[in-house]
Short mmCIF file of C-alpha atoms and ligand atoms in Angstrom, two decimals:
data_model
loop_
_atom_site.label_atom_id
_atom_site.label_comp_id
_atom_site.label_asym_id
_atom_site.label_seq_id
_atom_site.Cartn_x
_atom_site.Cartn_y
_atom_site.Cartn_z
CA MET O 1 -7.68 -30.63 75.51
CA ARG O 2 -6.73 -27.02 76.33
CA LYS O 3 -7.05 -24.95 73.43
CA TYR O 4 -7.54 -21.37 74.26
CA ILE O 5 -4.98 -18.60 75.10
CA LEU O 6 -5.51 -15.65 77.48
CA ALA O 7 -4.15 -12.38 76.25
CA ILE O 8 -3.51 -9.52 78.81
CA ASP O 9 -2.84 -6.17 77.41
CA GLN O 10 -1.89 -3.81 80.29
CA GLY O 11 -2.18 -0.54 78.78
CA THR O 12 -1.55 3.10 80.07
CA THR O 13 -5.51 3.89 80.33
CA SER O 14 -6.88 0.58 80.98
CA SER O 15 -6.13 -3.09 81.25
CA ARG O 16 -7.84 -5.83 78.86
CA ALA O 17 -7.99 -9.49 78.43
CA ILE O 18 -8.86 -11.40 75.30
CA ILE O 19 -9.40 -15.00 74.93
CA PHE O 20 -8.46 -16.38 71.65
CA ASP O 21 -8.99 -19.97 70.15
CA GLU O 22 -6.67 -22.18 68.28
CA HIS O 23 -7.46 -20.29 65.02
CA ALA O 24 -6.63 -16.80 66.60
CA GLN O 25 -10.29 -15.87 66.69
CA THR O 26 -11.59 -13.58 69.46
CA VAL O 27 -13.69 -15.59 71.93
CA SER O 28 -14.18 -12.99 74.52
CA PHE O 29 -12.91 -9.43 75.61
CA SER O 30 -13.16 -7.80 78.88
CA GLN O 31 -11.58 -4.24 79.66
CA LYS O 32 -11.35 -1.93 82.82
CA ASP O 33 -10.05 1.63 82.87
CA VAL O 34 -6.87 2.20 85.08
CA ASN O 35 -6.31 5.80 86.60
CA LEU O 36 -3.47 8.16 86.15
CA HIS O 37 -2.25 10.64 88.65
CA TYR O 38 -0.51 13.99 88.17
CA PRO O 39 1.13 14.89 91.45
CA ASN O 40 3.30 17.64 90.07
CA ASN O 41 3.97 19.48 86.53
CA GLY O 42 5.16 16.78 84.14
CA TRP O 43 4.68 13.83 86.63
CA VAL O 44 2.66 10.88 85.86
CA GLU O 45 2.01 8.20 88.25
CA GLN O 46 -0.34 4.87 88.71
CA ASP O 47 -1.13 2.86 91.60
CA ALA O 48 0.28 -0.61 91.28
CA HIS O 49 -2.39 -2.19 93.23
CA ASP O 50 -5.16 -0.55 90.96
CA ILE O 51 -3.07 -2.16 88.01
CA TRP O 52 -2.86 -5.65 89.57
CA LYS O 53 -6.74 -5.59 90.60
CA SER O 54 -7.68 -4.41 86.94
CA VAL O 55 -5.87 -7.18 85.40
CA LYS O 56 -7.27 -9.92 87.89
CA HIS O 57 -10.81 -8.65 87.24
CA VAL O 58 -10.53 -8.56 83.34
CA CYS O 59 -9.04 -12.07 83.34
CA GLN O 60 -11.91 -13.32 85.44
CA LYS O 61 -14.38 -11.47 83.38
CA ALA O 62 -13.06 -12.64 80.17
CA LEU O 63 -13.08 -16.13 81.33
CA GLU O 64 -16.79 -15.87 82.60
CA LYS O 65 -17.98 -14.39 79.29
CA ALA O 66 -16.36 -17.17 77.38
CA SER O 67 -18.10 -19.59 79.64
CA LEU O 68 -14.83 -21.47 79.96
CA LYS O 69 -13.04 -23.10 82.92
CA PRO O 70 -9.70 -21.93 83.90
CA THR O 71 -8.39 -25.44 82.97
CA ASP O 72 -9.60 -24.59 79.26
CA ILE O 73 -6.74 -22.00 78.99
CA SER O 74 -3.63 -23.46 77.57
CA ALA O 75 -1.13 -20.67 78.27
CA ILE O 76 -1.18 -16.94 79.03
CA GLY O 77 0.49 -14.00 77.39
CA ILE O 78 1.27 -10.50 78.92
CA ALA O 79 1.73 -7.40 76.86
CA ASN O 80 2.30 -4.16 78.75
CA GLN O 81 2.59 -0.35 78.64
CA ARG O 82 6.48 -0.15 78.18
CA GLU O 83 9.03 1.95 80.36
CA THR O 84 6.64 2.33 83.36
CA ILE O 85 8.85 1.14 86.24
CA VAL O 86 7.87 -0.35 89.62
CA LEU O 87 10.10 -0.72 92.54
CA TRP O 88 9.09 -3.12 95.39
CA ASP O 89 10.04 -4.82 98.45
CA LYS O 90 10.81 -8.30 97.65
CA GLU O 91 9.48 -9.75 100.98
CA THR O 92 6.36 -7.72 101.74
CA GLY O 93 5.37 -6.79 98.29
CA ASP O 94 4.99 -3.06 99.44
CA ILE O 95 5.53 -0.60 96.44
CA ILE O 96 8.36 2.07 96.82
CA LYS O 97 6.73 5.46 96.44
CA SER O 98 4.62 4.87 93.35
CA VAL O 99 4.47 3.50 89.76
CA ILE O 100 6.21 6.12 87.54
CA VAL O 101 4.63 6.09 84.03
CA TRP O 102 6.30 6.25 80.70
CA GLN O 103 4.91 9.62 80.06
CA ASP O 104 6.45 11.33 83.31
CA ARG O 105 9.11 13.98 82.61
CA ARG O 106 10.57 14.45 86.30
CA THR O 107 14.09 13.31 85.18
CA ALA O 108 14.22 15.83 82.09
CA ASP O 109 16.93 17.82 83.85
CA TYR O 110 19.07 14.84 84.80
CA CYS O 111 18.86 13.54 81.30
CA ARG O 112 20.01 17.07 80.13
CA GLU O 113 23.08 16.70 82.58
CA LEU O 114 23.90 13.37 81.17
CA LYS O 115 23.79 14.49 77.65
CA GLU O 116 26.17 17.60 78.66
CA GLN O 117 28.57 15.10 79.97
CA GLY O 118 28.67 13.74 76.38
CA LEU O 119 27.19 10.39 77.43
CA GLU O 120 24.38 10.14 74.90
CA SER O 121 26.44 8.09 72.52
CA THR O 122 27.45 5.74 75.12
CA PHE O 123 23.92 4.84 75.89
CA GLN O 124 22.81 4.95 72.11
CA LYS O 125 25.47 2.58 70.95
CA LYS O 126 24.63 -0.17 73.61
CA THR O 127 20.89 0.28 74.14
CA GLY O 128 19.79 1.97 70.76
CA LEU O 129 17.97 4.64 72.93
CA LEU O 130 18.44 8.38 73.45
CA LEU O 131 18.74 10.25 76.63
CA ASP O 132 15.16 11.05 77.41
CA PRO O 133 13.14 10.82 80.70
CA TYR O 134 10.86 8.43 78.44
CA PHE O 135 12.77 5.41 79.32
CA SER O 136 12.87 3.61 82.58
CA GLY O 137 16.45 3.84 83.85
CA THR O 138 16.47 7.41 85.04
CA LYS O 139 13.01 6.97 86.69
CA LEU O 140 14.32 3.95 88.57
CA ARG O 141 17.39 6.04 89.58
CA TRP O 142 14.94 8.71 90.89
CA LEU O 143 13.03 6.23 92.99
CA LEU O 144 16.35 4.88 94.39
CA GLN O 145 17.61 8.22 95.30
CA ASN O 146 14.68 10.07 96.49
CA THR O 147 13.52 7.25 99.09
CA PRO O 148 15.30 7.01 102.41
CA ASN O 149 17.34 3.77 102.76
CA ALA O 150 16.16 2.62 99.22
CA MET O 151 19.60 2.21 97.95
CA ALA O 152 21.10 0.31 100.94
CA LYS O 153 18.23 -1.99 100.81
CA ALA O 154 18.48 -2.39 97.22
CA LYS O 155 22.17 -3.38 97.53
CA LYS O 156 21.12 -6.05 100.06
CA GLY O 157 18.57 -7.42 97.54
CA GLU O 158 15.71 -6.48 99.50
CA LEU O 159 14.34 -4.36 96.75
CA ILE O 160 13.34 -5.54 93.29
CA CYS O 161 12.34 -3.76 90.37
CA GLY O 162 10.55 -4.14 86.84
CA THR O 163 8.44 -2.93 84.15
CA ILE O 164 4.80 -3.86 84.23
CA ASP O 165 5.33 -7.32 82.73
CA THR O 166 7.72 -8.06 85.47
CA TYR O 167 5.36 -6.93 88.26
CA LEU O 168 2.49 -8.79 86.97
CA LEU O 169 4.47 -11.91 86.41
CA TRP O 170 5.78 -11.67 89.82
CA LYS O 171 2.24 -11.09 91.08
CA MET O 172 0.67 -13.89 89.03
CA THR O 173 3.34 -16.40 90.23
CA GLY O 174 2.72 -15.72 93.80
CA GLY O 175 6.23 -13.58 94.23
CA THR O 176 8.33 -16.66 93.07
CA VAL O 177 9.38 -15.19 89.45
CA HIS O 178 11.25 -12.31 88.83
CA ALA O 179 11.77 -12.18 85.13
CA THR O 180 11.28 -9.84 82.00
CA ASP O 181 11.71 -10.24 78.20
CA ALA O 182 13.99 -8.96 75.76
CA THR O 183 11.88 -6.25 74.42
CA ASN O 184 10.86 -4.80 77.68
CA ALA O 185 14.35 -4.79 78.77
CA SER O 186 15.23 -3.10 75.71
CA ARG O 187 13.46 0.12 76.92
CA THR O 188 15.11 0.46 80.04
CA LEU O 189 18.47 2.25 79.00
CA LEU O 190 20.06 -0.45 81.02
CA TYR O 191 20.11 -3.42 78.52
CA ASN O 192 23.01 -4.01 76.18
CA ILE O 193 20.97 -5.13 73.05
CA ILE O 194 23.84 -6.23 71.16
CA LYS O 195 25.49 -8.42 74.05
CA HIS O 196 22.10 -9.29 75.40
CA GLU O 197 22.92 -8.40 78.99
CA TRP O 198 22.38 -5.81 81.64
CA ASP O 199 25.29 -3.19 81.04
CA ASN O 200 27.70 -2.76 83.89
CA GLU O 201 28.81 0.46 82.58
CA LEU O 202 25.37 1.88 82.14
CA LEU O 203 24.34 0.58 85.63
CA ASP O 204 27.40 2.33 86.98
CA ILE O 205 26.35 5.70 85.41
CA LEU O 206 22.94 5.71 86.57
CA GLU O 207 23.88 4.14 89.92
CA ILE O 208 21.76 1.28 89.75
CA PRO O 209 22.60 -2.05 91.66
CA LYS O 210 22.23 -4.78 89.39
CA GLU O 211 20.96 -7.20 92.12
CA ILE O 212 17.39 -5.39 91.75
CA LEU O 213 17.00 -6.15 87.86
CA PRO O 214 14.87 -9.03 86.58
CA GLU O 215 16.31 -12.21 84.70
CA ILE O 216 15.78 -11.39 80.92
CA LYS O 217 14.11 -14.26 78.83
CA ASP O 218 13.04 -14.65 75.16
CA ASN O 219 9.51 -13.55 73.97
CA SER O 220 8.26 -17.20 73.90
CA CYS O 221 9.06 -19.60 76.55
CA LEU O 222 7.86 -20.57 79.87
CA PHE O 223 8.09 -17.70 82.30
CA GLY O 224 6.24 -19.26 85.28
CA GLU O 225 2.81 -20.71 86.34
CA THR O 226 0.19 -18.79 87.81
CA THR O 227 -0.78 -19.62 91.44
CA LYS O 228 -4.22 -21.27 91.62
CA ASP O 229 -5.86 -18.11 93.41
CA PHE O 230 -5.25 -16.04 90.16
CA LEU O 231 -7.96 -17.82 88.16
CA GLY O 232 -8.48 -21.15 90.00
CA ALA O 233 -5.97 -23.32 88.25
CA SER O 234 -2.28 -23.21 87.59
CA ILE O 235 -1.79 -21.99 84.10
CA PRO O 236 1.59 -21.51 82.44
CA ILE O 237 2.57 -17.90 81.15
CA THR O 238 4.62 -18.43 78.06
CA GLY O 239 4.59 -15.10 76.02
CA MET O 240 5.57 -11.76 77.15
CA ALA O 241 6.38 -8.47 75.11
CA GLY O 242 6.23 -4.83 75.31
CA ASP O 243 2.85 -3.64 73.71
CA GLN O 244 4.30 -2.05 70.53
CA GLN O 245 6.59 -5.13 69.91
CA ALA O 246 3.52 -7.46 70.66
CA ALA O 247 1.64 -5.31 67.97
CA MET O 248 4.34 -5.79 65.46
CA ILE O 249 3.95 -9.77 66.15
CA GLY O 250 0.05 -9.38 65.86
CA GLN O 251 0.64 -7.64 62.50
CA ALA O 252 3.02 -10.36 61.44
CA CYS O 253 5.96 -7.82 60.40
CA PHE O 254 8.41 -10.66 60.15
CA GLU O 255 10.03 -9.41 56.93
CA VAL O 256 12.95 -6.86 56.70
CA GLY O 257 11.10 -3.52 55.67
CA MET O 258 7.76 -4.45 57.02
CA MET O 259 6.29 -1.59 59.09
CA LYS O 260 3.23 -1.31 61.59
CA SER O 261 1.83 1.86 63.08
CA THR O 262 -0.27 1.92 66.19
CA TYR O 263 -2.59 4.92 66.95
CA GLY O 264 -3.81 4.65 70.61
CA THR O 265 -2.84 7.40 73.12
CA GLY O 266 0.34 7.85 71.41
CA CYS O 267 1.53 6.54 68.16
CA PHE O 268 4.55 4.09 67.62
CA ALA O 269 5.78 2.98 64.40
CA LEU O 270 8.28 0.22 64.03
CA ILE O 271 10.03 -1.05 61.01
CA ASN O 272 11.67 -4.84 61.08
CA ILE O 273 15.46 -3.98 60.24
CA GLY O 274 16.33 -7.81 60.54
CA ASP O 275 19.18 -9.44 62.72
CA LYS O 276 21.75 -6.49 62.46
CA PHE O 277 21.79 -3.82 65.13
CA LYS O 278 21.88 -0.45 63.27
CA ILE O 279 22.11 3.16 65.06
CA SER O 280 19.66 5.51 63.88
CA LYS O 281 20.96 8.83 62.28
CA ASN O 282 17.70 10.48 62.72
CA LYS O 283 16.94 10.19 66.35
CA LEU O 284 14.81 7.18 66.04
CA LEU O 285 15.47 4.41 68.36
CA THR O 286 16.82 0.92 67.70
CA THR O 287 15.12 -1.64 69.70
CA VAL O 288 14.42 -5.31 70.00
CA ALA O 289 11.49 -6.32 67.73
CA TYR O 290 11.61 -9.92 69.19
CA GLN O 291 13.72 -12.41 70.54
CA LEU O 292 12.86 -16.11 69.61
CA ASN O 293 15.05 -19.10 70.30
CA GLY O 294 17.69 -16.94 71.61
CA LYS O 295 17.78 -14.92 68.09
CA THR O 296 17.18 -11.37 68.22
CA THR O 297 15.42 -9.46 65.24
CA TYR O 298 15.80 -5.45 65.55
CA ALA O 299 13.28 -2.78 64.90
CA ILE O 300 13.87 0.80 64.37
CA GLU O 301 11.07 2.80 66.17
CA GLY O 302 9.55 6.14 66.00
CA SER O 303 7.44 7.25 69.21
CA ILE O 304 5.13 9.93 69.22
CA PHE O 305 3.75 10.62 72.47
CA ILE O 306 0.44 12.19 71.74
CA ALA O 307 -1.80 10.87 69.06
CA GLY O 308 -5.26 9.83 70.45
CA ALA O 309 -4.61 11.98 73.42
CA ALA O 310 -5.16 14.77 71.09
CA ILE O 311 -8.75 13.62 70.55
CA GLN O 312 -9.51 13.09 74.20
CA TRP O 313 -8.31 16.76 74.83
CA LEU O 314 -10.90 17.91 72.03
CA ARG O 315 -13.65 15.95 74.05
CA ASP O 316 -12.54 16.48 77.58
CA GLY O 317 -10.49 19.87 77.58
CA LEU O 318 -12.11 21.89 75.01
CA LYS O 319 -15.11 19.99 75.05
CA ILE O 320 -15.84 20.53 71.05
CA ILE O 321 -16.72 16.98 70.52
CA GLU O 322 -19.08 14.61 72.15
CA ASN O 323 -17.01 11.42 71.33
CA ALA O 324 -13.84 10.58 69.44
CA SER O 325 -15.86 8.94 66.70
CA LYS O 326 -17.57 12.09 65.53
CA THR O 327 -14.41 13.61 64.34
CA GLU O 328 -14.47 11.33 61.30
CA GLU O 329 -17.52 13.05 59.76
CA ILE O 330 -16.48 16.59 61.17
CA ALA O 331 -13.21 16.56 59.18
CA ALA O 332 -14.87 15.01 56.14
CA ARG O 333 -17.64 18.04 55.98
CA ILE O 334 -14.99 20.68 55.63
CA SER O 335 -13.20 21.01 52.08
CA ASP O 336 -9.69 21.59 53.82
CA ASN O 337 -8.02 22.52 56.78
CA GLY O 338 -8.31 26.28 56.14
CA GLY O 339 -4.64 26.66 56.99
CA VAL O 340 -4.87 25.51 60.58
CA TYR O 341 -2.40 23.35 62.11
CA MET O 342 -2.09 21.73 65.30
CA VAL O 343 1.27 20.64 66.88
CA PRO O 344 0.04 18.27 69.79
CA ALA O 345 3.24 18.66 71.84
CA PHE O 346 1.41 18.21 75.20
CA THR O 347 4.26 16.61 76.84
CA GLY O 348 6.99 17.72 74.58
CA LEU O 349 7.87 16.38 71.16
CA GLY O 350 9.20 12.82 70.67
CA ALA O 351 10.69 11.34 67.50
CA PRO O 352 12.34 12.79 65.23
CA TYR O 353 12.66 16.02 67.27
CA TRP O 354 13.08 14.92 70.92
CA ASP O 355 12.39 18.40 72.52
CA PRO O 356 10.81 17.65 75.96
CA ASN O 357 10.46 21.24 76.88
CA ALA O 358 8.35 22.03 73.56
CA ARG O 359 4.43 22.54 74.25
CA GLY O 360 1.46 22.22 71.93
CA ALA O 361 0.18 25.19 69.62
CA ILE O 362 -2.48 25.67 67.23
CA PHE O 363 -1.51 27.82 64.01
CA GLY O 364 -2.99 29.68 61.31
CA ILE O 365 -6.29 30.88 63.15
CA THR O 366 -8.34 33.62 61.35
CA ARG O 367 -11.79 35.06 61.48
CA ASP O 368 -12.96 32.01 59.19
CA THR O 369 -11.53 29.46 61.66
CA THR O 370 -14.22 27.04 63.27
CA THR O 371 -13.83 24.32 65.66
CA ASP O 372 -14.07 21.98 62.62
CA HIS O 373 -10.87 23.35 61.46
CA ILE O 374 -9.24 22.51 64.83
CA ILE O 375 -10.75 19.18 64.96
CA ARG O 376 -9.46 18.45 61.71
CA ALA O 377 -6.16 19.61 62.35
CA ALA O 378 -5.77 17.28 65.33
CA LEU O 379 -6.62 14.42 62.83
CA GLU O 380 -4.24 15.60 60.27
CA ALA O 381 -1.55 16.00 62.87
CA GLN O 382 -1.47 12.27 63.08
CA GLY O 383 -0.44 11.90 59.32
CA TYR O 384 2.08 14.61 59.38
CA GLN O 385 3.75 13.01 62.49
CA THR O 386 3.76 9.76 60.80
CA LYS O 387 5.29 11.21 57.64
CA ASP O 388 8.09 12.73 59.80
CA LEU O 389 8.76 9.09 61.07
CA ILE O 390 8.59 7.46 57.90
CA SER O 391 11.12 9.95 56.11
CA ALA O 392 13.45 9.20 58.85
CA MET O 393 12.79 5.45 58.87
CA ILE O 394 13.52 5.26 55.18
CA GLU O 395 16.76 6.84 55.58
CA ASP O 396 17.87 5.08 58.60
CA SER O 397 16.87 1.59 57.43
CA GLY O 398 17.85 2.01 53.98
CA GLN O 399 14.42 0.13 53.17
CA GLN O 400 11.58 1.43 50.84
CA ILE O 401 8.17 1.14 52.62
CA ASN O 402 5.63 -0.40 50.50
CA GLU O 403 2.92 -0.70 52.98
CA ILE O 404 2.01 0.73 56.41
CA ARG O 405 -0.22 -1.75 58.54
CA VAL O 406 -2.05 0.23 61.19
CA ASP O 407 -3.83 -0.31 64.31
CA GLY O 408 -4.94 1.06 67.57
CA GLY O 409 -8.16 2.45 68.62
CA MET O 410 -7.68 5.55 66.19
CA VAL O 411 -7.78 3.56 62.87
CA GLU O 412 -11.44 2.83 63.19
CA ASN O 413 -11.55 6.50 61.93
CA ASN O 414 -11.66 5.98 58.10
CA TRP O 415 -10.79 9.53 57.51
CA ILE O 416 -7.50 9.34 59.21
CA CYS O 417 -6.57 6.19 57.51
CA GLN O 418 -7.21 7.71 54.19
CA PHE O 419 -5.43 11.15 55.27
CA LEU O 420 -2.31 8.78 56.30
CA ALA O 421 -2.23 7.16 52.85
CA ASP O 422 -2.52 10.68 51.12
CA ILE O 423 0.13 12.44 52.98
CA THR O 424 2.66 9.63 53.27
CA ASN O 425 1.92 8.53 49.89
CA ASN O 426 1.71 4.85 50.80
CA THR O 427 -0.89 2.02 50.98
CA VAL O 428 -2.37 1.92 54.43
CA ASN O 429 -3.80 -1.32 55.39
CA ARG O 430 -6.07 -2.10 58.26
CA PRO O 431 -6.40 -5.68 59.67
CA GLN O 432 -9.66 -7.30 60.68
CA ILE O 433 -8.24 -7.51 64.40
CA ILE O 434 -7.25 -4.31 65.30
CA GLU O 435 -6.37 -5.59 68.91
CA THR O 436 -2.96 -6.50 67.62
CA THR O 437 -1.25 -6.01 70.80
CA ALA O 438 -3.34 -8.74 72.51
CA LEU O 439 -3.11 -10.93 69.44
CA GLY O 440 0.43 -10.90 69.18
CA VAL O 441 1.13 -11.75 72.76
CA ALA O 442 -1.38 -14.66 72.28
CA TYR O 443 0.77 -15.80 69.39
CA LEU O 444 3.95 -15.58 71.50
CA ALA O 445 2.38 -17.73 74.23
CA GLY O 446 0.56 -20.15 71.87
CA LEU O 447 3.82 -20.65 69.80
CA HIS O 448 5.31 -22.10 73.09
CA VAL O 449 2.64 -24.43 73.90
CA GLY O 450 2.18 -25.60 70.32
CA ILE O 451 -1.26 -24.10 69.60
CA TYR O 452 0.20 -21.87 66.81
CA SER O 453 3.08 -23.54 64.96
CA SER O 454 5.29 -20.86 63.42
CA LEU O 455 5.77 -17.43 62.28
CA ARG O 456 4.68 -18.43 58.62
CA GLN O 457 1.29 -19.74 59.96
CA ILE O 458 0.86 -16.40 61.89
CA SER O 459 1.67 -14.53 58.44
CA ASN O 460 -0.85 -16.52 56.73
CA ASN O 461 -3.42 -15.76 59.49
CA TRP O 462 -3.35 -11.86 58.87
CA GLN O 463 -6.13 -10.76 57.37
CA MET O 464 -7.04 -7.16 55.73
CA SER O 465 -10.32 -5.53 56.78
CA ARG O 466 -9.70 -2.42 54.39
CA SER O 467 -6.96 -1.00 52.25
CA PHE O 468 -6.42 2.87 51.67
CA LYS O 469 -4.38 4.00 48.52
CA PRO O 470 -3.07 7.31 48.21
CA ASP O 471 -5.14 9.67 46.32
CA MET O 472 -3.71 13.41 46.47
CA ILE O 473 -1.81 15.19 44.03
CA ASP O 474 2.11 15.78 44.62
CA SER O 475 1.53 19.45 44.87
CA GLU O 476 -0.91 19.39 47.54
CA ARG O 477 0.78 16.93 49.43
CA ALA O 478 3.97 19.04 49.58
CA GLU O 479 1.93 22.20 50.52
CA LEU O 480 0.26 20.68 53.54
CA TYR O 481 3.54 19.10 54.59
CA ASN O 482 5.32 22.44 54.22
CA GLY O 483 2.60 24.21 56.54
CA TRP O 484 3.15 21.29 59.24
CA LYS O 485 7.05 21.74 59.04
CA ASP O 486 6.73 25.51 59.47
CA ALA O 487 4.52 24.95 62.64
CA VAL O 488 6.78 22.51 64.21
CA LYS O 489 9.53 24.84 63.65
CA ARG O 490 7.79 27.53 65.64
CA VAL O 491 7.03 25.03 68.63
CA LEU O 492 10.72 23.86 68.93
P1 ADP E 501 -4.70 2.98 74.43
O1 ADP E 501 -4.64 1.53 73.98
O2 ADP E 501 -3.21 3.65 74.22
O3 ADP E 501 -5.18 3.32 75.72
P2 ADP E 501 -6.59 2.76 72.20
O4 ADP E 501 -5.80 1.88 71.18
O5 ADP E 501 -7.77 2.10 73.14
O6 ADP E 501 -5.64 3.44 73.11
O7 ADP E 501 -7.09 4.03 71.26
C1 ADP E 501 -7.93 4.95 71.87
C2 ADP E 501 -7.46 6.40 71.68
O8 ADP E 501 -8.07 6.47 70.19
C3 ADP E 501 -8.04 7.37 72.27
O9 ADP E 501 -7.30 8.28 72.80
C4 ADP E 501 -9.21 8.13 71.58
O10 ADP E 501 -9.51 9.34 71.79
C5 ADP E 501 -8.79 7.62 70.03
N1 ADP E 501 -9.87 7.35 69.15
C6 ADP E 501 -10.71 6.26 69.33
N2 ADP E 501 -11.72 6.20 68.51
C7 ADP E 501 -11.44 7.04 67.45
C8 ADP E 501 -11.97 7.65 66.24
N3 ADP E 501 -13.10 7.05 65.71
N4 ADP E 501 -11.43 8.64 65.83
C9 ADP E 501 -10.35 9.41 66.40
N5 ADP E 501 -9.78 8.99 67.47
C10 ADP E 501 -10.34 7.83 68.11
#
């Protein structure tokens, strides 16, 4: 009897594979880094073959470490970095130019032109998104327009495109299945999330031929079967979701008003708003949280581009810490931030500011400032950025937030979790499994093959590791947050 699920989490900086058993417990884990390339100012690219090789490698390793045979795996789930786009030749599999990563800003000018033409509301009311280079649509247009003959080939159906989920699915099925899921589609600027279809008007504006787009499916269904050369047996792929939506499933945020916030390279907070589409008035995004049995649940999302990346910069750029986990004791050994604020707008500011041209800054430096203050400012920034999002989310969703469920590599840091609770004045709950992305897509895959029975069972499975309660007086909270607001104003 097959009773294991293999979950793939193809992230921006690494690919991971985790095998879960029928009780959603981790059986084995494997991870491999993936390189990013920066060929021009603001450009971020990856090599599709590197991504594919890393995924194959971690899946094989996870299987080996668990001492399982491929026939023990009941189903595979794929979660992926979102918005990153690949265009390739349907016959040969050759990649057109490169993979353009979500962080890439090369289409900033074009997005501004579209905005100046008054088109932002056209996109927002159909896709829930704003006109920002972050999303896949303008990147795809760039690939088509900057490659000789690409447009003609695309129109003849010789090229196909997709986000990373689609590309992996196509590779795993030996080039036979070209499909995506509703959450990944909802990040392209091309998918009408109310009518559930690729939108002809938006495709016309961006000059993208419909022929190249994948079929859109539910998050839990039969996407295809792997070829035998992937792991040695044919295995069904039955779950797929963008990483943040997968994390929302892994965090069991199934009720309206439930919120999760993930702190990895970037930070992504999503709140469940139920089955009614709602446009944000505070420059947050409306997105598909999940689509099951043809029924869509929506979320409002706040995306912050730089979270853990600021800690990486302290380590690799400034070289003032040895490793990320050291920041916890450093922040705790000083009594306050000494008036120092860091606005980590390294690649512009995301929600709720959306200023692609903003750049990072550190304010409030005096003769007393030490590297400890700068390190603490980088950690505090995560709290302030989250508070910005939460205030906007409460306004947009009309929901009070009772609890923030956190995950991602950064939340191993207790100091950050406590500061988050203090500055947002909310309870912060950290679950036992912080690999919620992989867990979420394992649930999606397992739901379809009957290993997991229902969303209710998944909710019951959610287990807390630690809860952080707010412990800061209102006046201190207000003073700290005012300092942040002032710093952001100077950066914009
Ligand atoms: P991703 O999936 O986006 O690659 P992860 O969820 O693995 O990211 O989180 C890694 C990020 O978290 C890195 O940017 C790292 O700097 C940061 N990080 C990891 N551990 C800690 C820690 N103890 N304190 C602060 N930041 C941390």
